[in-house]
Short mmCIF file of C-alpha atoms in Angstrom, two decimals:
data_model
loop_
_atom_site.label_atom_id
_atom_site.label_comp_id
_atom_site.label_asym_id
_atom_site.label_seq_id
_atom_site.Cartn_x
_atom_site.Cartn_y
_atom_site.Cartn_z
CA MET M 1 0.65 21.90 -16.46
CA SER M 2 1.78 18.41 -17.48
CA ASP M 3 -0.48 15.35 -17.57
CA THR M 4 2.52 13.13 -16.85
CA THR M 5 2.36 10.70 -13.93
CA ALA M 6 5.09 9.12 -11.81
CA LEU M 7 5.14 6.40 -9.19
CA PHE M 8 7.72 6.68 -6.41
CA ILE M 9 8.59 3.39 -4.69
CA VAL M 10 10.15 4.32 -1.35
CA SER M 11 11.78 2.27 1.40
CA GLU M 12 10.21 1.70 4.80
CA ALA M 13 13.64 0.65 6.08
CA GLY M 14 15.40 3.96 5.44
CA TYR M 15 15.42 6.05 2.27
CA TRP M 16 18.14 8.65 1.71
CA GLY M 17 16.47 12.02 1.99
CA GLU M 18 18.01 13.92 -0.92
CA GLU M 19 17.53 11.00 -3.30
CA CYS M 20 13.78 11.06 -2.74
CA VAL M 21 13.10 14.73 -2.09
CA GLU M 22 15.06 16.17 -5.02
CA PRO M 23 13.25 14.09 -7.67
CA LEU M 24 9.93 14.42 -5.83
CA THR M 25 10.00 18.20 -5.66
CA THR M 26 11.54 18.64 -9.11
CA LEU M 27 8.93 16.49 -10.83
CA SER M 28 6.12 18.07 -8.82
CA GLU M 29 7.27 21.55 -9.81
CA ALA M 30 7.26 20.39 -13.44
CA GLY M 31 3.59 19.47 -13.06
CA VAL M 32 4.03 15.71 -12.77
CA ASP M 33 1.30 13.96 -10.77
CA VAL M 34 3.18 11.83 -8.22
CA THR M 35 1.95 8.78 -6.31
CA VAL M 36 4.06 7.30 -3.50
CA ALA M 37 4.10 3.58 -2.74
CA THR M 38 5.89 1.55 -0.06
CA PRO M 39 6.06 -2.23 0.44
CA THR M 40 3.20 -2.40 2.96
CA GLY M 41 1.64 1.02 2.58
CA ALA M 42 3.25 2.24 5.79
CA GLN M 43 4.88 5.67 5.87
CA PRO M 44 8.46 5.50 4.56
CA VAL M 45 11.30 6.01 7.02
CA VAL M 46 14.03 8.54 6.30
CA ASP M 47 17.62 7.49 7.03
CA GLU M 48 18.72 9.54 10.05
CA ARG M 49 22.14 10.13 8.53
CA SER M 50 20.51 11.79 5.53
CA VAL M 51 18.95 14.48 7.71
CA ALA M 52 21.94 15.04 9.98
CA PRO M 53 23.23 18.59 9.39
CA ASP M 54 26.85 17.54 9.92
CA GLU M 55 26.39 14.85 7.25
CA VAL M 56 24.40 16.66 4.55
CA GLY M 57 24.48 20.33 5.56
CA GLU M 58 21.88 22.44 7.31
CA GLU M 59 20.06 23.48 4.14
CA MET M 60 19.57 19.96 2.79
CA SER M 61 18.64 18.66 6.23
CA GLN M 62 15.89 21.26 6.59
CA LYS M 63 14.61 20.70 3.05
CA VAL M 64 14.33 16.95 3.49
CA LEU M 65 12.69 17.19 6.92
CA GLU M 66 10.20 19.76 5.63
CA VAL M 67 9.08 17.47 2.81
CA HIS M 68 9.25 14.26 4.86
CA GLU M 69 7.10 15.71 7.63
CA ASN M 70 4.60 17.65 5.53
CA ASP M 71 4.15 15.99 2.15
CA ASP M 72 0.81 14.16 2.15
CA ARG M 73 2.00 11.71 -0.49
CA LEU M 74 4.85 10.51 1.73
CA ALA M 75 2.61 10.52 4.79
CA ASP M 76 -0.04 8.30 3.23
CA PRO M 77 1.48 6.00 0.60
CA VAL M 78 -0.22 3.07 -1.10
CA PRO M 79 1.01 -0.55 -0.92
CA ILE M 80 3.17 -1.53 -3.90
CA ALA M 81 1.02 -4.58 -4.60
CA THR M 82 -2.05 -2.41 -5.24
CA VAL M 83 -0.60 -0.31 -8.06
CA ASP M 84 0.08 -1.08 -11.70
CA ALA M 85 3.27 0.51 -13.00
CA THR M 86 1.90 0.53 -16.54
CA ASP M 87 -0.55 3.23 -15.42
CA TYR M 88 2.39 5.63 -14.94
CA ASP M 89 4.77 7.36 -17.29
CA ALA M 90 7.70 6.88 -14.91
CA VAL M 91 8.62 4.81 -11.88
CA VAL M 92 11.21 6.28 -9.51
CA PHE M 93 13.24 4.28 -6.99
CA PRO M 94 14.99 6.56 -4.45
CA GLY M 95 18.04 5.02 -2.82
CA GLY M 96 19.33 4.58 0.69
CA HIS M 97 20.74 1.53 2.47
CA GLY M 98 17.20 0.65 3.54
CA THR M 99 16.33 -0.42 0.00
CA GLN M 100 18.62 -3.41 0.44
CA TRP M 101 16.21 -4.89 2.97
CA ASP M 102 12.87 -4.17 1.36
CA ILE M 103 12.57 -2.54 -2.09
CA ASN M 104 15.30 -4.51 -3.84
CA GLN M 105 13.87 -7.79 -2.53
CA ASP M 106 10.21 -7.01 -3.20
CA ARG M 107 8.70 -8.92 -6.14
CA HIS M 108 6.10 -6.23 -6.75
CA ALA M 109 8.81 -3.57 -6.88
CA ARG M 110 10.78 -5.68 -9.33
CA GLN M 111 7.68 -6.16 -11.48
CA ALA M 112 7.11 -2.41 -11.46
CA LEU M 113 10.65 -1.90 -12.72
CA LEU M 114 10.19 -4.49 -15.46
CA SER M 115 6.91 -2.93 -16.53
CA ALA M 116 8.43 0.56 -16.67
CA VAL M 117 11.47 -0.45 -18.70
CA ALA M 118 9.86 -3.02 -20.97
CA GLY M 119 6.61 -1.18 -21.63
CA GLU M 120 5.87 1.03 -24.60
CA LYS M 121 5.77 4.35 -22.76
CA GLY M 122 7.40 3.94 -19.35
CA LYS M 123 10.68 5.16 -17.94
CA ALA M 124 12.44 4.10 -14.75
CA LEU M 125 14.80 6.17 -12.61
CA VAL M 126 16.78 4.13 -10.10
CA VAL M 127 19.04 5.93 -7.65
CA CYS M 128 22.08 4.87 -5.59
CA HIS M 129 21.51 1.73 -3.47
CA ALA M 130 18.17 1.12 -5.16
CA VAL M 131 20.21 0.19 -8.25
CA GLY M 132 20.70 -3.10 -6.41
CA ILE M 133 17.19 -4.09 -7.51
CA LEU M 134 18.70 -4.71 -10.95
CA ALA M 135 20.65 -7.65 -9.52
CA PHE M 136 17.37 -9.42 -8.71
CA THR M 137 15.13 -8.42 -11.62
CA ARG M 138 14.67 -11.00 -14.38
CA GLU M 139 12.84 -10.97 -17.67
CA ALA M 140 10.20 -13.63 -18.39
CA ASP M 141 12.84 -15.78 -20.11
CA GLY M 142 15.03 -15.77 -16.99
CA SER M 143 17.61 -13.28 -18.26
CA TYR M 144 18.51 -10.32 -16.10
CA LEU M 145 17.04 -6.95 -17.02
CA VAL M 146 20.41 -5.27 -16.50
CA GLU M 147 22.43 -7.64 -18.68
CA ASP M 148 24.59 -5.61 -21.08
CA ARG M 149 22.94 -2.35 -19.99
CA GLU M 150 25.07 0.64 -19.03
CA VAL M 151 24.40 1.66 -15.44
CA THR M 152 25.80 3.72 -12.59
CA GLY M 153 25.14 3.38 -8.87
CA PHE M 154 26.65 3.48 -5.40
CA PRO M 155 30.22 2.23 -5.88
CA ASN M 156 32.27 -0.15 -3.74
CA GLU M 157 34.84 2.57 -3.23
CA TRP M 158 32.29 4.69 -1.37
CA GLU M 159 30.86 1.73 0.55
CA GLU M 160 34.30 1.00 1.94
CA GLY M 161 34.23 4.38 3.66
CA ILE M 162 30.95 3.64 5.42
CA VAL M 163 31.00 0.06 6.69
CA ASP M 164 33.52 -1.38 9.13
CA GLU M 165 35.67 -4.48 8.60
CA ASN M 166 32.65 -6.68 9.35
CA ASP M 167 30.38 -4.84 6.89
CA LEU M 168 28.49 -3.19 9.73
CA LEU M 169 26.84 0.13 9.02
CA PRO M 170 27.05 3.04 11.49
CA ASP M 171 23.59 2.08 12.83
CA GLY M 172 24.78 -1.46 13.58
CA ARG M 173 23.02 -3.25 10.74
CA LYS M 174 25.10 -5.61 8.61
CA LEU M 175 25.26 -4.74 4.93
CA PRO M 176 23.80 -7.82 3.20
CA TYR M 177 25.46 -7.19 -0.19
CA TRP M 178 27.42 -4.58 -2.12
CA ILE M 179 25.49 -3.03 -4.99
CA GLU M 180 28.33 -2.83 -7.49
CA ASP M 181 29.32 -6.46 -6.95
CA GLU M 182 25.80 -7.82 -7.40
CA VAL M 183 24.88 -5.76 -10.45
CA THR M 184 28.11 -6.54 -12.30
CA ALA M 185 27.78 -10.23 -11.40
CA VAL M 186 24.58 -10.48 -13.45
CA GLY M 187 25.97 -8.66 -16.48
CA GLY M 188 25.46 -4.96 -15.83
CA ALA M 189 27.96 -2.68 -17.59
CA TRP M 190 28.89 -0.66 -14.50
CA ASP M 191 30.59 2.73 -14.54
CA ALA M 192 30.09 5.02 -11.54
CA GLU M 193 32.17 7.72 -13.25
CA LEU M 194 34.13 8.50 -10.10
CA ASP M 195 36.08 11.20 -11.92
CA GLN M 196 32.85 13.15 -12.49
CA GLU M 197 30.95 15.39 -10.05
CA THR M 198 27.67 13.70 -10.93
CA SER M 199 26.84 10.43 -12.62
CA VAL M 200 23.55 9.77 -14.43
CA THR M 201 23.36 7.05 -17.07
CA VAL M 202 20.60 6.56 -19.63
CA ASP M 203 20.24 3.20 -21.36
CA GLY M 204 16.96 3.02 -23.23
CA ASP M 205 14.10 3.48 -20.78
CA LEU M 206 16.38 2.83 -17.78
CA ILE M 207 17.98 5.80 -16.01
CA THR M 208 20.38 5.21 -13.12
CA ALA M 209 22.03 7.70 -10.79
CA ARG M 210 25.12 7.24 -8.63
CA GLY M 211 24.14 8.81 -5.31
CA PRO M 212 22.78 11.83 -3.42
CA GLY M 213 24.80 14.41 -5.32
CA SER M 214 23.43 13.12 -8.61
CA SER M 215 19.77 13.24 -7.54
CA ALA M 216 18.98 16.68 -8.94
CA ALA M 217 20.67 15.90 -12.25
CA ALA M 218 18.81 12.59 -12.39
CA ALA M 219 15.47 14.33 -11.92
CA GLU M 220 16.25 16.78 -14.71
CA THR M 221 17.32 13.91 -16.95
CA LEU M 222 14.05 12.10 -16.30
CA ILE M 223 12.08 15.24 -17.14
CA ASP M 224 14.01 15.52 -20.42
CA GLU M 225 13.44 11.85 -21.23
CA LEU M 226 9.72 12.25 -20.57
CA GLY M 227 9.63 15.18 -22.98
CA ILE M 228 8.29 17.64 -20.43
CA GLU M 229 8.97 21.22 -21.42
CA ALA M 230 9.83 23.77 -18.76
#
């Protein structure tokens, strides 16, 4: 049993099921003590598309719904503002379009990311659309945390297949920004490795993952980086 701890910061506006559940279950099975936080402390909302069998497959749909509906940590999260990221060995940011409206804009979430990456012991795993938080996270001197760091994330090429010509998502919400554009604009060295089946990038204490299909690999990478033995 590990004495490692992890803080999951999850969207109330729609997290992508696989991107939360795969790391959550993988770390839990490795003995990591997980705490879940959301912006206000309200239960996170799962993106309906991420539990639609025709979108993600019957098996993944059932797995996500099982965890979403029955995991006490997801059912009763703590407010982000009440936790100190330095108390945890890792901070995990699951993705989903919802992060663009709450997590990526939340100053406490950004501070948690800074604390995890800049601290002496912490690691941060940021997945898919949550990688957009890097476009808004600055060091104390005003420089961007992501400047000159190698990162992956949800690419423009994939976004083009989701939004319409007016940047409207299937649920009618307008996409406020494109992750790849914003992260590269502030100096991130972006490579979504579109020729690879999965994409997980490690740059120091910062781990980024491209999307749902990279979630399991990202969780295993985090476990390796934390030095947890199977």
